[in-house]
Coordinates of C-alpha atoms and ligand atoms in Angstrom, one line a residue:
M19 CA 136.0 89.7 110.1
G20 CA 134.1 91.2 107.2
Q21 CA 130.9 93.1 107.3
D22 CA 127.8 91.1 108.3
I23 CA 126.1 89.9 105.1
I24 CA 122.9 91.5 106.3
F25 CA 124.3 95.0 105.5
D26 CA 125.4 93.8 102.0
L27 CA 121.8 92.7 101.5
I28 CA 120.4 95.9 102.8
E29 CA 122.5 97.7 100.2
K30 CA 121.3 95.3 97.6
E31 CA 117.7 96.0 98.5
K32 CA 118.4 99.8 98.5
Q33 CA 119.6 99.5 94.9
R34 CA 116.5 97.5 94.0
Q35 CA 114.3 100.2 95.3
I36 CA 116.3 102.9 93.5
K37 CA 116.3 101.2 90.1
G38 CA 112.8 100.0 89.8
I39 CA 109.3 101.5 89.3
E40 CA 107.4 100.8 92.5
L41 CA 103.7 100.3 91.9
I42 CA 102.7 98.4 95.0
A43 CA 99.8 100.5 96.3
S44 CA 100.6 99.9 99.9
E45 CA 104.3 101.0 99.7
N46 CA 106.0 104.4 99.8
F47 CA 109.4 105.9 100.5
V48 CA 110.0 107.6 103.8
S49 CA 112.1 110.8 104.3
E50 CA 115.6 110.8 105.6
E51 CA 114.2 112.3 108.9
V52 CA 111.7 109.5 109.3
M53 CA 114.4 106.9 108.6
K54 CA 116.7 108.6 111.2
A55 CA 114.1 108.5 113.9
A56 CA 113.1 104.9 113.2
G57 CA 116.8 103.8 113.4
S58 CA 117.5 105.8 116.6
V59 CA 118.5 104.8 120.2
L60 CA 114.9 104.9 121.1
T61 CA 114.8 101.2 120.1
N62 CA 116.6 100.6 123.4
K63 CA 113.8 101.8 125.6
Y64 CA 111.1 99.9 127.4
A65 CA 108.0 102.0 128.0
E66 CA 105.0 99.8 128.8
G67 CA 102.0 102.0 129.5
Y68 CA 101.2 105.5 128.3
P69 CA 102.8 109.0 128.7
G70 CA 102.7 109.9 132.4
R71 CA 101.7 106.3 133.5
R72 CA 104.4 103.9 132.6
Y73 CA 105.6 100.6 134.2
Y74 CA 109.3 101.5 133.8
G75 CA 111.6 104.3 134.9
G76 CA 113.5 106.6 132.6
C77 CA 110.5 107.4 130.4
E78 CA 110.6 111.2 130.7
V79 CA 111.9 111.7 127.2
V80 CA 109.8 109.0 125.4
D81 CA 106.8 110.4 127.2
E82 CA 107.4 113.8 125.5
I83 CA 107.9 112.1 122.2
E84 CA 104.8 109.9 122.3
Q85 CA 102.7 112.9 123.5
I86 CA 103.9 115.0 120.5
A87 CA 103.1 112.1 118.1
I88 CA 99.6 111.9 119.6
D89 CA 99.0 115.7 119.4
R90 CA 100.2 115.9 115.8
A91 CA 98.0 113.0 114.8
K92 CA 95.0 114.7 116.4
E93 CA 95.7 117.8 114.5
L94 CA 96.2 116.0 111.2
F95 CA 93.0 114.0 111.3
G96 CA 90.9 116.2 113.6
A97 CA 90.7 113.5 116.1
E98 CA 89.8 113.7 119.8
F99 CA 91.7 110.6 120.9
V100 CA 94.7 108.8 119.3
N101 CA 96.6 105.7 120.3
V102 CA 99.9 105.6 118.3
Q103 CA 101.2 102.4 119.8
P104 CA 99.9 99.7 117.4
H105 CA 102.8 98.0 115.8
S106 CA 100.9 97.7 112.5
G107 CA 97.5 98.1 110.9
A108 CA 96.6 94.5 111.8
Q109 CA 97.5 95.2 115.4
A110 CA 95.4 98.3 115.5
N111 CA 92.4 96.3 114.2
A112 CA 93.0 93.4 116.6
A113 CA 92.9 95.9 119.5
V114 CA 89.6 97.4 118.2
F115 CA 88.1 93.9 117.9
L116 CA 89.2 93.1 121.5
A117 CA 87.8 96.4 122.8
C118 CA 84.4 96.1 121.0
L119 CA 83.5 92.5 120.6
N120 CA 83.3 89.2 122.5
P121 CA 84.5 86.0 120.8
G122 CA 81.9 84.7 118.5
D123 CA 80.3 88.1 117.9
K124 CA 79.2 89.0 114.4
V125 CA 81.3 91.5 112.4
M126 CA 80.6 92.7 108.9
G127 CA 83.3 93.8 106.4
L128 CA 83.9 94.1 102.7
D129 CA 84.6 90.6 101.2
L130 CA 88.3 90.0 100.8
A131 CA 87.8 88.9 97.2
H132 CA 86.1 92.3 96.6
G133 CA 88.9 94.4 98.0
G134 CA 88.5 93.9 101.7
H135 CA 91.4 93.2 104.1
L136 CA 92.4 90.0 105.9
T137 CA 91.7 91.6 109.3
H138 CA 88.1 92.4 108.3
G139 CA 86.9 88.8 108.9
S140 CA 88.9 86.5 106.6
S141 CA 88.7 82.8 107.7
V142 CA 92.5 82.6 107.9
N143 CA 92.9 85.6 110.2
F144 CA 92.1 86.1 113.9
S145 CA 89.2 88.3 112.8
G146 CA 87.4 85.4 111.1
I147 CA 88.7 82.7 113.5
T148 CA 87.7 84.3 116.8
Y149 CA 84.6 86.3 115.5
S150 CA 81.7 85.5 113.2
P151 CA 82.2 87.4 109.9
V152 CA 79.5 88.3 107.4
F153 CA 80.4 90.3 104.2
Y154 CA 79.1 93.0 101.9
R155 CA 80.3 93.2 98.3
V156 CA 80.7 95.4 95.2
N157 CA 78.4 95.3 92.2
K158 CA 79.5 93.1 89.3
E159 CA 78.5 95.8 86.7
D160 CA 80.3 98.9 88.1
G161 CA 82.7 97.5 90.7
R162 CA 81.3 99.9 93.3
I163 CA 80.0 99.0 96.8
N164 CA 76.5 97.7 96.7
Y165 CA 75.1 99.9 99.5
E166 CA 71.6 98.4 99.3
E167 CA 72.9 94.9 99.8
M168 CA 75.2 96.1 102.6
A169 CA 72.3 97.7 104.5
E170 CA 70.1 94.6 103.9
T171 CA 72.8 92.2 105.1
A172 CA 73.3 94.4 108.2
R173 CA 69.5 94.3 108.9
K174 CA 69.4 90.6 108.4
E175 CA 72.6 89.6 110.2
K176 CA 72.7 92.3 112.9
P177 CA 76.5 92.4 113.2
K178 CA 77.8 94.1 116.4
M179 CA 80.4 96.0 114.3
I180 CA 80.5 97.2 110.7
I181 CA 83.8 97.9 109.0
V182 CA 84.2 100.3 106.1
G183 CA 87.5 100.3 104.3
A184 CA 89.5 98.2 101.9
S185 CA 92.9 97.4 100.4
A186 CA 91.9 97.2 96.8
Y187 CA 89.0 99.6 96.3
S188 CA 89.6 102.6 94.1
R189 CA 86.5 104.6 95.0
D190 CA 85.5 106.9 97.9
Y191 CA 83.0 105.8 100.5
D192 CA 79.6 107.1 101.4
Y193 CA 80.1 107.0 105.2
K194 CA 76.6 108.4 105.8
K195 CA 75.0 105.2 104.3
F196 CA 77.2 103.1 106.5
R197 CA 76.2 105.2 109.6
E198 CA 72.5 104.8 108.7
A199 CA 72.9 101.0 108.4
A200 CA 74.8 100.8 111.7
D201 CA 72.3 103.0 113.5
E202 CA 69.4 101.0 112.4
I203 CA 70.7 98.0 114.3
G204 CA 72.8 99.7 117.0
A205 CA 76.1 98.5 115.5
I206 CA 79.5 100.1 116.1
L207 CA 80.9 101.6 112.9
M208 CA 84.6 101.4 112.3
A209 CA 86.6 102.8 109.4
D210 CA 89.9 101.3 108.4
I211 CA 91.5 104.0 106.3
S212 CA 94.9 102.3 106.0
H213 CA 95.3 103.0 102.3
P214 CA 93.7 106.4 101.7
S215 CA 94.6 108.0 105.0
G216 CA 96.9 110.6 103.4
L217 CA 94.2 111.7 101.0
I218 CA 91.7 111.9 103.8
A219 CA 94.0 113.9 106.1
K220 CA 94.3 116.5 103.4
G221 CA 90.6 116.7 102.6
I222 CA 90.8 115.1 99.2
L223 CA 88.4 112.3 100.1
N224 CA 85.3 112.1 102.3
D225 CA 86.1 112.3 106.1
P226 CA 85.1 109.3 108.1
M227 CA 85.8 111.0 111.4
S228 CA 82.4 112.6 111.7
Y229 CA 80.5 109.4 110.9
C230 CA 82.4 106.5 112.4
D231 CA 82.8 105.6 116.0
I232 CA 86.4 104.4 115.6
V233 CA 89.0 104.9 112.8
T234 CA 92.1 102.9 112.3
T235 CA 95.0 103.3 109.9
T236 CA 98.5 102.3 109.0
T237 CA 101.1 105.0 108.8
H238 CA 103.2 103.7 105.9
K239 CA 100.9 103.7 102.9
T240 CA 99.8 107.1 101.4
L241 CA 100.7 108.7 104.7
R242 CA 104.4 108.1 103.8
G243 CA 105.6 107.2 107.3
T244 CA 107.3 104.4 109.1
R245 CA 105.5 101.0 109.2
G246 CA 103.0 101.1 111.9
G247 CA 99.3 101.6 112.9
M248 CA 97.1 103.8 115.0
I249 CA 93.6 104.1 116.4
M250 CA 91.5 107.3 116.5
L251 CA 88.2 108.6 117.9
G252 CA 86.5 111.5 116.2
Q253 CA 85.8 114.8 117.9
D254 CA 82.7 115.2 119.9
F255 CA 80.4 115.7 117.0
E256 CA 76.8 116.3 116.4
N257 CA 76.2 113.6 113.7
P258 CA 73.6 114.1 111.0
F259 CA 71.1 112.2 113.1
G260 CA 71.4 114.6 116.0
Q261 CA 73.2 112.3 118.3
K262 CA 76.1 113.9 120.1
T263 CA 78.9 111.7 121.6
P264 CA 78.9 112.6 125.2
K265 CA 82.4 113.6 126.6
G266 CA 82.2 110.9 129.3
E267 CA 81.6 108.2 126.7
L268 CA 84.5 109.3 124.6
K269 CA 86.8 109.2 127.7
M270 CA 85.5 105.7 128.5
M271 CA 86.0 104.5 125.0
S272 CA 89.5 105.9 124.8
Q273 CA 90.4 104.1 128.0
I274 CA 89.0 100.8 126.7
L275 CA 90.9 101.2 123.5
D276 CA 94.2 102.1 125.3
S277 CA 93.8 98.9 127.4
A278 CA 93.0 96.8 124.3
V279 CA 96.4 97.9 122.8
F280 CA 98.3 97.5 126.0
P281 CA 98.1 95.2 127.8
G282 CA 95.4 93.6 125.6
T283 CA 97.3 92.8 122.5
Q284 CA 100.8 94.2 122.8
G285 CA 103.6 94.6 125.3
G286 CA 106.1 97.4 125.2
P287 CA 105.6 100.2 122.5
L288 CA 108.2 100.7 119.8
E289 CA 109.2 104.3 120.8
H290 CA 111.6 104.6 117.9
I291 CA 108.8 103.9 115.5
I292 CA 106.5 106.2 117.5
S293 CA 109.1 109.0 117.1
A294 CA 109.2 108.3 113.4
K295 CA 105.4 108.5 113.3
A296 CA 105.7 111.9 115.0
V297 CA 108.1 113.1 112.2
T298 CA 105.7 111.6 109.6
F299 CA 102.7 113.6 111.0
K300 CA 104.7 116.8 111.0
E301 CA 105.6 116.2 107.4
A302 CA 102.0 115.4 106.5
L303 CA 100.8 118.6 108.2
S304 CA 102.9 120.6 105.7
D305 CA 101.9 122.3 102.4
E306 CA 104.6 120.2 100.6
Y307 CA 102.7 117.1 101.6
L308 CA 99.5 118.6 100.3
T309 CA 101.2 119.2 97.0
Y310 CA 102.5 115.6 97.1
I311 CA 99.2 114.0 97.8
V312 CA 97.3 116.0 95.2
Q313 CA 100.0 114.8 92.7
V314 CA 99.4 111.2 93.9
L315 CA 95.8 111.5 92.9
K316 CA 96.6 113.2 89.6
N317 CA 99.1 110.5 88.8
A318 CA 96.6 107.7 89.7
Q319 CA 94.0 109.2 87.4
A320 CA 96.6 109.8 84.6
L321 CA 97.8 106.2 84.9
S322 CA 94.3 104.7 84.9
K323 CA 93.4 106.8 81.9
A324 CA 96.5 105.8 80.0
L325 CA 95.9 102.2 80.7
I326 CA 92.3 102.4 79.6
E327 CA 93.4 104.0 76.3
R328 CA 95.7 100.9 75.9
G329 CA 92.7 98.6 76.2
F330 CA 93.1 97.7 79.9
E331 CA 90.0 97.2 82.0
I332 CA 90.0 99.1 85.3
I333 CA 87.5 97.9 87.9
S334 CA 84.9 100.6 88.3
G335 CA 86.3 102.5 85.3
G336 CA 88.8 104.6 87.2
T337 CA 89.9 105.9 90.6
D338 CA 89.1 108.5 93.3
N339 CA 92.3 107.7 95.2
H340 CA 95.9 106.5 94.8
L341 CA 95.2 103.0 93.5
M342 CA 93.5 101.0 90.8
L343 CA 92.6 97.4 90.2
I344 CA 93.1 96.0 86.7
D345 CA 91.1 93.1 85.2
L346 CA 93.4 91.2 82.9
H347 CA 90.8 88.9 81.3
N348 CA 90.9 90.6 78.0
K349 CA 94.7 90.6 77.9
N350 CA 94.8 86.8 78.2
I351 CA 97.2 86.8 81.1
T352 CA 96.8 85.9 84.8
G353 CA 97.7 88.3 87.7
K354 CA 100.4 85.9 88.7
A355 CA 102.0 85.8 85.2
A356 CA 101.7 89.6 84.8
E357 CA 103.3 90.3 88.2
K358 CA 106.2 88.0 87.3
A359 CA 106.8 89.4 83.9
L360 CA 106.6 93.0 85.2
G361 CA 109.0 92.1 87.9
K362 CA 111.6 91.0 85.3
A363 CA 111.3 94.5 83.8
D364 CA 111.9 96.0 87.3
I365 CA 108.3 97.1 87.7
T366 CA 107.0 95.9 91.0
C367 CA 103.3 95.4 91.7
N368 CA 101.1 92.7 93.1
K369 CA 98.6 90.2 91.7
N370 CA 95.2 90.8 93.2
M371 CA 91.8 89.1 93.1
I372 CA 89.2 91.1 91.2
P373 CA 85.5 91.0 92.3
Y374 CA 83.8 87.8 91.2
D375 CA 87.2 86.4 90.2
D376 CA 87.2 82.9 88.6
K377 CA 90.8 82.2 89.6
S378 CA 92.4 81.4 93.0
P379 CA 94.1 83.9 95.2
F380 CA 97.4 82.4 94.1
I381 CA 96.8 82.9 90.4
T382 CA 94.2 85.8 90.2
S383 CA 92.8 87.7 87.2
G384 CA 94.0 91.0 88.3
I385 CA 96.9 93.3 89.4
R386 CA 96.8 96.3 91.6
F387 CA 98.7 99.5 91.0
G388 CA 99.2 102.5 93.2
T389 CA 101.0 105.8 92.7
A390 CA 102.0 106.8 96.2
A391 CA 105.6 105.6 95.8
V392 CA 106.3 106.8 92.3
T393 CA 105.0 110.2 93.2
T394 CA 107.5 110.4 96.1
R395 CA 110.1 109.7 93.4
G396 CA 108.9 112.9 91.6
L397 CA 107.1 111.2 88.7
K398 CA 104.3 113.3 87.0
E399 CA 101.4 112.7 84.7
E400 CA 103.7 112.4 81.5
D401 CA 105.6 109.6 83.3
M402 CA 102.4 107.7 83.9
I403 CA 101.9 107.5 80.1
K404 CA 105.4 106.0 79.9
I405 CA 104.6 103.5 82.6
A406 CA 101.3 102.5 80.9
D407 CA 103.4 101.9 77.7
F408 CA 105.9 99.7 79.6
V409 CA 103.1 97.7 81.2
N410 CA 101.3 97.3 77.9
E411 CA 104.4 96.0 76.2
V412 CA 105.2 93.6 79.0
V413 CA 101.7 92.2 79.3
A414 CA 101.5 91.8 75.5
D415 CA 104.6 89.7 75.3
P416 CA 105.3 88.3 78.9
E417 CA 107.6 85.4 77.8
N418 CA 109.8 87.5 75.5
E419 CA 113.0 87.9 77.5
A420 CA 114.4 90.4 74.9
V421 CA 111.4 92.6 75.3
L422 CA 111.5 92.4 79.1
A423 CA 115.3 93.3 79.1
K424 CA 114.7 96.2 76.8
I425 CA 111.9 97.6 79.1
K426 CA 114.0 97.0 82.1
T427 CA 116.7 99.2 80.7
E428 CA 114.2 102.0 80.0
V429 CA 112.7 101.6 83.5
N430 CA 116.2 101.9 85.1
S431 CA 117.1 104.9 83.1
L432 CA 113.8 106.7 83.9
M433 CA 114.3 106.0 87.6
N434 CA 118.0 107.0 87.4
S435 CA 116.8 110.5 86.4
R436 CA 114.7 110.7 89.6
P437 CA 117.1 110.2 92.5
L438 CA 115.5 109.9 95.8
F439 CA 117.7 108.8 98.7
Q440 CA 120.2 110.7 100.7
W441 CA 120.3 107.9 103.2
Ligands
PLP503 C1 97.5 97.4 104.9 C2 96.2 97.2 105.6 C3 96.1 96.8 106.9 C4 97.2 96.1 107.6 O1 98.4 96.7 107.8 P1 99.7 96.0 108.3 O2 100.5 97.1 108.8 O3 100.2 95.3 107.1 O4 99.3 95.0 109.4 C5 94.9 96.8 107.5 N1 93.8 97.2 106.9 C6 93.8 97.6 105.6 C7 92.5 98.0 105.0 C8 95.0 97.6 104.9 O5 95.0 98.0 103.6

């Protein structure tokens, strides 16, 4: 019997990843060590419960592993409490909703069409089906969050929880304004830092930890780890309004959140993935990672500048983080067509709604680029100019197979010069 076709396909996918330019903002490449931990014998272990209080025997080793993951995450984000068990970002958010809200309760997030995430109240997601969502938006003129409207909507709608965070927003957040809006109505403030968590951990972006009651994140985007999620509570802090979170309250909240993850929304934790998270956090605590994440930002700013110089319109005019949203109206191409043409040239990205989009989510007027993955490949500012040229050529002539084939060759040769994988 020959090898299972699945392994042939994994090899094929590996080659695809090696050859192409990866611009999907939510993707990255993990290290060999992270890969090794994720593919380890820990996948065999059942460990329902938490370190020191499990429902299964034989958990001595995974207890140590999970505790190390928790301690490293605390150090990385300056958190007082961390739950590393959520299988994904969506699972982390589901647990927070379960912990903080009753079915039907109002929750306010950034509109999906304005950069928000499905789990922040979309009508096709549990968050919008089980709970009552209201939304804040970005300004049409400058693409930045309309803080006045956000505060006004909060005042009028009185949501029980406000969510700050997005999947396609290239600017930093004024967490203090969200805190003020939440305090005025006694709402819980949650930050979902899934995308910029790596930049936040290294102090490049504002820190939500001292303003928000609960912080969730994925571990596989800028953080460059295995796919997964986690939930954090900030340190006992004296917030700018003089309110100190009492120790007892923190303990109570952490117990409620733990219960909301298991048994509330999940069964057994993925200890192989938790071990890979622990490896990820150690890497992210290093100076090498700081150098990396600084370069991610430099590359994003270089790419956005180079695109603007080639006549592209970037929502909000640039970026403070690793991603940018491009309005393709003036290029006479839809997001769907651009994604497809770029794909043929081995440049991977995703079509994306832009704020106030006149097209459906299946067509869209925009595409989203991020630099986390290409920076892991070792690309620098001068390479961003090459990428902008590739994108410009493809978008100008998306049906021309000869042009797409020519760019594809150039893309493959650029990436061949930046080997990545040992695994
Ligand atoms: C990616 C993302 C998530 C969901 O993460 P999954 O691991 O895909 O479930 C949640 N919130 C935001 C803001 C995200 O960008």
